[in-house]
PDB file of C-alpha atoms in Angstrom:
ATOM      1  CA  UNK A   1     110.916  73.732  92.816  1.00 50.00           C
ATOM      2  CA  UNK A   2     114.570  73.582  91.863  1.00 53.00           C
ATOM      3  CA  UNK A   3     114.052  69.813  90.752  1.00 55.00           C
ATOM      4  CA  UNK A   4     111.036  71.005  88.817  1.00 53.00           C
ATOM      5  CA  UNK A   5     112.744  73.933  86.758  1.00 55.00           C
ATOM      6  CA  UNK A   6     115.365  71.189  85.422  1.00 55.00           C
ATOM      7  CA  UNK A   7     112.682  68.785  84.498  1.00 52.00           C
ATOM      8  CA  UNK A   8     110.978  71.767  82.792  1.00 58.00           C
ATOM      9  CA  UNK A   9     114.089  72.746  80.923  1.00 55.00           C
ATOM     10  CA  UNK A  10     114.826  69.103  79.448  1.00 58.00           C
ATOM     11  CA  UNK A  11     110.706  68.910  78.624  1.00 51.00           C
ATOM     12  CA  UNK A  12     110.742  72.611  77.041  1.00 58.00           C
ATOM     13  CA  UNK A  13     113.934  70.969  74.917  1.00 59.00           C
ATOM     14  CA  UNK A  14     112.719  67.888  73.640  1.00 57.00           C
ATOM     15  CA  UNK A  15     108.844  69.604  72.373  1.00 55.00           C
ATOM     16  CA  UNK A  16     110.766  72.647  70.540  1.00 54.00           C
ATOM     17  CA  UNK A  17     112.622  69.803  68.917  1.00 57.00           C
ATOM     18  CA  UNK A  18     109.765  68.130  67.781  1.00 53.00           C
ATOM     19  CA  UNK A  19     107.441  70.870  67.144  1.00 54.00           C
ATOM     20  CA  UNK A  20     110.413  72.343  64.672  1.00 58.00           C
ATOM     21  CA  UNK A  21     109.749  69.392  62.411  1.00 56.00           C
ATOM     22  CA  UNK A  22     107.021  69.019  59.575  1.00 57.00           C
ATOM     23  CA  UNK A  23     104.193  66.530  60.945  1.00 54.00           C
ATOM     24  CA  UNK A  24     104.377  64.572  57.315  1.00 55.00           C
ATOM     25  CA  UNK A  25     108.206  63.956  58.353  1.00 53.00           C
ATOM     26  CA  UNK A  26     107.199  62.570  61.982  1.00 51.00           C
ATOM     27  CA  UNK A  27     104.507  60.334  60.846  1.00 52.00           C
ATOM     28  CA  UNK A  28     105.495  59.183  57.542  1.00 52.00           C
ATOM     29  CA  UNK A  29     109.331  58.888  58.144  1.00 49.00           C
ATOM     30  CA  UNK A  30     110.281  57.758  61.208  1.00 51.00           C
ATOM     31  CA  UNK A  31     106.943  56.603  62.919  1.00 52.00           C
ATOM     32  CA  UNK A  32     106.206  57.082  66.427  1.00 52.00           C
ATOM     33  CA  UNK A  33     110.227  56.750  67.040  1.00 53.00           C
ATOM     34  CA  UNK A  34     110.238  60.285  66.928  1.00 50.00           C
ATOM     35  CA  UNK A  35     108.569  60.998  70.202  1.00 53.00           C
ATOM     36  CA  UNK A  36     110.443  58.765  72.043  1.00 54.00           C
ATOM     37  CA  UNK A  37     113.893  59.860  71.230  1.00 55.00           C
ATOM     38  CA  UNK A  38     114.287  63.511  69.469  1.00 57.00           C
ATOM     39  CA  UNK A  39     117.033  63.979  66.317  1.00 56.00           C
ATOM     40  CA  UNK A  40     119.585  66.269  66.914  1.00 56.00           C
ATOM     41  CA  UNK A  41     119.322  69.939  66.051  1.00 53.00           C
ATOM     42  CA  UNK A  42     121.455  70.315  63.273  1.00 54.00           C
ATOM     43  CA  UNK A  43     118.465  68.618  61.174  1.00 52.00           C
ATOM     44  CA  UNK A  44     116.161  71.058  62.123  1.00 50.00           C
ATOM     45  CA  UNK A  45     118.343  74.043  60.816  1.00 51.00           C
ATOM     46  CA  UNK A  46     117.721  74.225  57.232  1.00 50.00           C
ATOM     47  CA  UNK A  47     113.633  74.414  57.359  1.00 50.00           C
ATOM     48  CA  UNK A  48     113.910  76.682  60.697  1.00 50.00           C
ATOM     49  CA  UNK A  49     116.535  79.049  58.295  1.00 51.00           C
ATOM     50  CA  UNK A  50     113.738  79.188  55.276  1.00 50.00           C
ATOM     51  CA  UNK A  51     111.347  80.409  57.679  1.00 54.00           C
ATOM     52  CA  UNK A  52     112.875  82.614  59.695  1.00 56.00           C
ATOM     53  CA  UNK A  53     114.475  84.362  56.398  1.00 68.00           C
ATOM     54  CA  UNK A  54     110.711  84.704  54.896  1.00 71.00           C
ATOM     55  CA  UNK A  55     109.228  86.143  58.430  1.00 73.00           C
ATOM     56  CA  UNK A  56     112.429  88.888  59.010  1.00 75.00           C
ATOM     57  CA  UNK A  57     111.757  90.152  55.608  1.00 79.00           C
ATOM     58  CA  UNK A  58     108.407  90.882  56.117  1.00 84.00           C
ATOM     59  CA  UNK A  59     109.524  92.112  59.505  1.00 86.00           C
ATOM     60  CA  UNK A  60     112.132  94.091  57.439  1.00 84.00           C
ATOM     61  CA  UNK A  61     108.785  95.464  55.311  1.00 86.00           C
ATOM     62  CA  UNK A  62     107.111  96.527  58.061  1.00 87.00           C
ATOM     63  CA  UNK A  63     109.439  98.632  59.758  1.00 87.00           C
ATOM     64  CA  UNK A  64     110.564 100.150  56.871  1.00 87.00           C
ATOM     65  CA  UNK A  65     106.768 101.577  55.857  1.00 88.00           C
ATOM     66  CA  UNK A  66     106.338 102.662  59.412  1.00 89.00           C
ATOM     67  CA  UNK A  67     109.174 104.270  59.449  1.00 86.00           C
ATOM     68  CA  UNK A  68     108.593 106.099  56.090  1.00 86.00           C
ATOM     69  CA  UNK A  69     104.690 107.150  56.966  1.00 86.00           C
ATOM     70  CA  UNK A  70     106.105 108.408  60.223  1.00 86.00           C
ATOM     71  CA  UNK A  71     108.433 110.861  58.500  1.00 83.00           C
ATOM     72  CA  UNK A  72     106.068 111.813  55.865  1.00 82.00           C
ATOM     73  CA  UNK A  73     103.398 112.880  58.812  1.00 85.00           C
ATOM     74  CA  UNK A  74     105.805 115.530  59.583  1.00 81.00           C
ATOM     75  CA  UNK A  75     105.510 116.881  56.150  1.00 82.00           C
ATOM     76  CA  UNK A  76     101.789 117.467  57.399  1.00 82.00           C
ATOM     77  CA  UNK A  77     103.347 119.331  60.270  1.00 83.00           C
ATOM     78  CA  UNK A  78     105.495 121.506  57.701  1.00 82.00           C
ATOM     79  CA  UNK A  79     102.234 122.622  56.173  1.00 82.00           C
ATOM     80  CA  UNK A  80     100.770 123.493  59.670  1.00 85.00           C
ATOM     81  CA  UNK A  81     104.054 125.835  60.393  1.00 82.00           C
ATOM     82  CA  UNK A  82     103.885 127.687  57.301  1.00 85.00           C
ATOM     83  CA  UNK A  83      99.707 127.398  57.758  1.00 85.00           C
ATOM     84  CA  UNK A  84     100.380 129.387  60.920  1.00 88.00           C
ATOM     85  CA  UNK A  85     103.402 131.937  59.647  1.00 84.00           C
ATOM     86  CA  UNK A  86     101.594 133.415  57.676  1.00 86.00           C
ATOM     87  CA  UNK A  87      98.454 133.656  59.797  1.00 88.00           C
ATOM     88  CA  UNK A  88     100.110 135.203  61.750  1.00 87.00           C
ATOM     89  CA  UNK A  89     101.748 137.920  58.613  1.00 86.00           C
ATOM     90  CA  UNK A  90      98.208 138.864  58.103  1.00 87.00           C
ATOM     91  CA  UNK A  91      97.603 139.785  61.905  1.00 91.00           C
ATOM     92  CA  UNK A  92     100.769 141.816  62.242  1.00 88.00           C
ATOM     93  CA  UNK A  93     100.033 143.555  58.979  1.00 87.00           C
ATOM     94  CA  UNK A  94      96.626 144.106  59.868  1.00 89.00           C
ATOM     95  CA  UNK A  95      97.295 145.669  63.374  1.00 92.00           C
ATOM     96  CA  UNK A  96     100.424 147.806  61.814  1.00 90.00           C
ATOM     97  CA  UNK A  97     100.495 148.452  58.041  1.00 88.00           C
ATOM     98  CA  UNK A  98     103.937 150.359  58.338  1.00 90.00           C
ATOM     99  CA  UNK A  99     105.575 147.094  59.405  1.00 86.00           C
ATOM    100  CA  UNK A 100     105.114 145.976  56.361  1.00 85.00           C
ATOM    101  CA  UNK A 101     108.564 145.353  54.931  1.00 86.00           C
ATOM    102  CA  UNK A 102     110.128 143.823  58.541  1.00 87.00           C
ATOM    103  CA  UNK A 103     107.202 141.408  58.787  1.00 85.00           C
ATOM    104  CA  UNK A 104     107.565 140.315  55.018  1.00 85.00           C
ATOM    105  CA  UNK A 105     111.552 139.082  55.922  1.00 86.00           C
ATOM    106  CA  UNK A 106     110.326 137.385  59.421  1.00 84.00           C
ATOM    107  CA  UNK A 107     107.376 135.910  57.269  1.00 84.00           C
ATOM    108  CA  UNK A 108     110.186 134.690  54.334  1.00 86.00           C
ATOM    109  CA  UNK A 109     112.453 133.601  57.155  1.00 86.00           C
ATOM    110  CA  UNK A 110     109.353 131.851  59.537  1.00 82.00           C
ATOM    111  CA  UNK A 111     108.199 130.386  56.017  1.00 84.00           C
ATOM    112  CA  UNK A 112     111.961 128.963  54.439  1.00 86.00           C
ATOM    113  CA  UNK A 113     112.708 126.970  58.183  1.00 85.00           C
ATOM    114  CA  UNK A 114     109.328 125.443  58.016  1.00 83.00           C
ATOM    115  CA  UNK A 115     109.492 124.065  54.407  1.00 84.00           C
ATOM    116  CA  UNK A 116     113.168 122.673  55.126  1.00 87.00           C
ATOM    117  CA  UNK A 117     112.310 120.468  58.027  1.00 86.00           C
ATOM    118  CA  UNK A 118     109.530 119.778  55.458  1.00 84.00           C
ATOM    119  CA  UNK A 119     111.888 118.544  52.769  1.00 88.00           C
ATOM    120  CA  UNK A 120     114.401 117.277  55.293  1.00 88.00           C
ATOM    121  CA  UNK A 121     111.714 114.626  56.826  1.00 86.00           C
ATOM    122  CA  UNK A 122     110.308 113.862  52.729  1.00 86.00           C
ATOM    123  CA  UNK A 123     114.470 113.141  52.531  1.00 89.00           C
ATOM    124  CA  UNK A 124     114.536 110.693  55.155  1.00 88.00           C
ATOM    125  CA  UNK A 125     111.162 109.331  54.453  1.00 87.00           C
ATOM    126  CA  UNK A 126     112.766 108.532  50.607  1.00 88.00           C
ATOM    127  CA  UNK A 127     115.776 107.592  52.607  1.00 87.00           C
ATOM    128  CA  UNK A 128     113.981 104.933  54.625  1.00 86.00           C
ATOM    129  CA  UNK A 129     112.173 103.254  51.355  1.00 85.00           C
ATOM    130  CA  UNK A 130     114.666 102.723  49.137  1.00 88.00           C
ATOM    131  CA  UNK A 131     118.445 103.085  50.464  1.00 82.00           C
ATOM    132  CA  UNK A 132     117.748 100.958  52.996  1.00 72.00           C
TER     133      UNK A 132
END
C-alpha cells in the first residue's frame, strides 16, 4: 500500500502537468516528447492564472448576488412583521376599544422596529452588491 501511494503521487503530478497545457502545444510544438518527459511547472503559470482569475471573478459575482438575494428576502419578513403588528392592533381594538391610545403606541413601536430591520437588510444587500 505504501509503495502504491508513492507511485500514485508521481503519476498524478506528471499527469496534471501534462493536462494543464493546451492540446495544440502538446501536438504541434513538441510532438510526442512531452508525453514522456513533462516540462517544468513554471511554463504553465501564465495560462493557469488567467483561467483561475476568470473563474474566481465568476464565483465572486455569484456569491455577491446570492448574498444580496438572501438579504433582500429578509425585507419580505419585515413586511410580514408589519402585517402581523397591524392585524394584532385590529384584533385588540375590536376586543377593547377603550385601550385605543395605548394599543396605537405599541403598534407604532412594533411598526418602527419591523420597518427598521427591513431597511437594515436592504442596506446590507446594497452594500454587498456595490461595495464589495
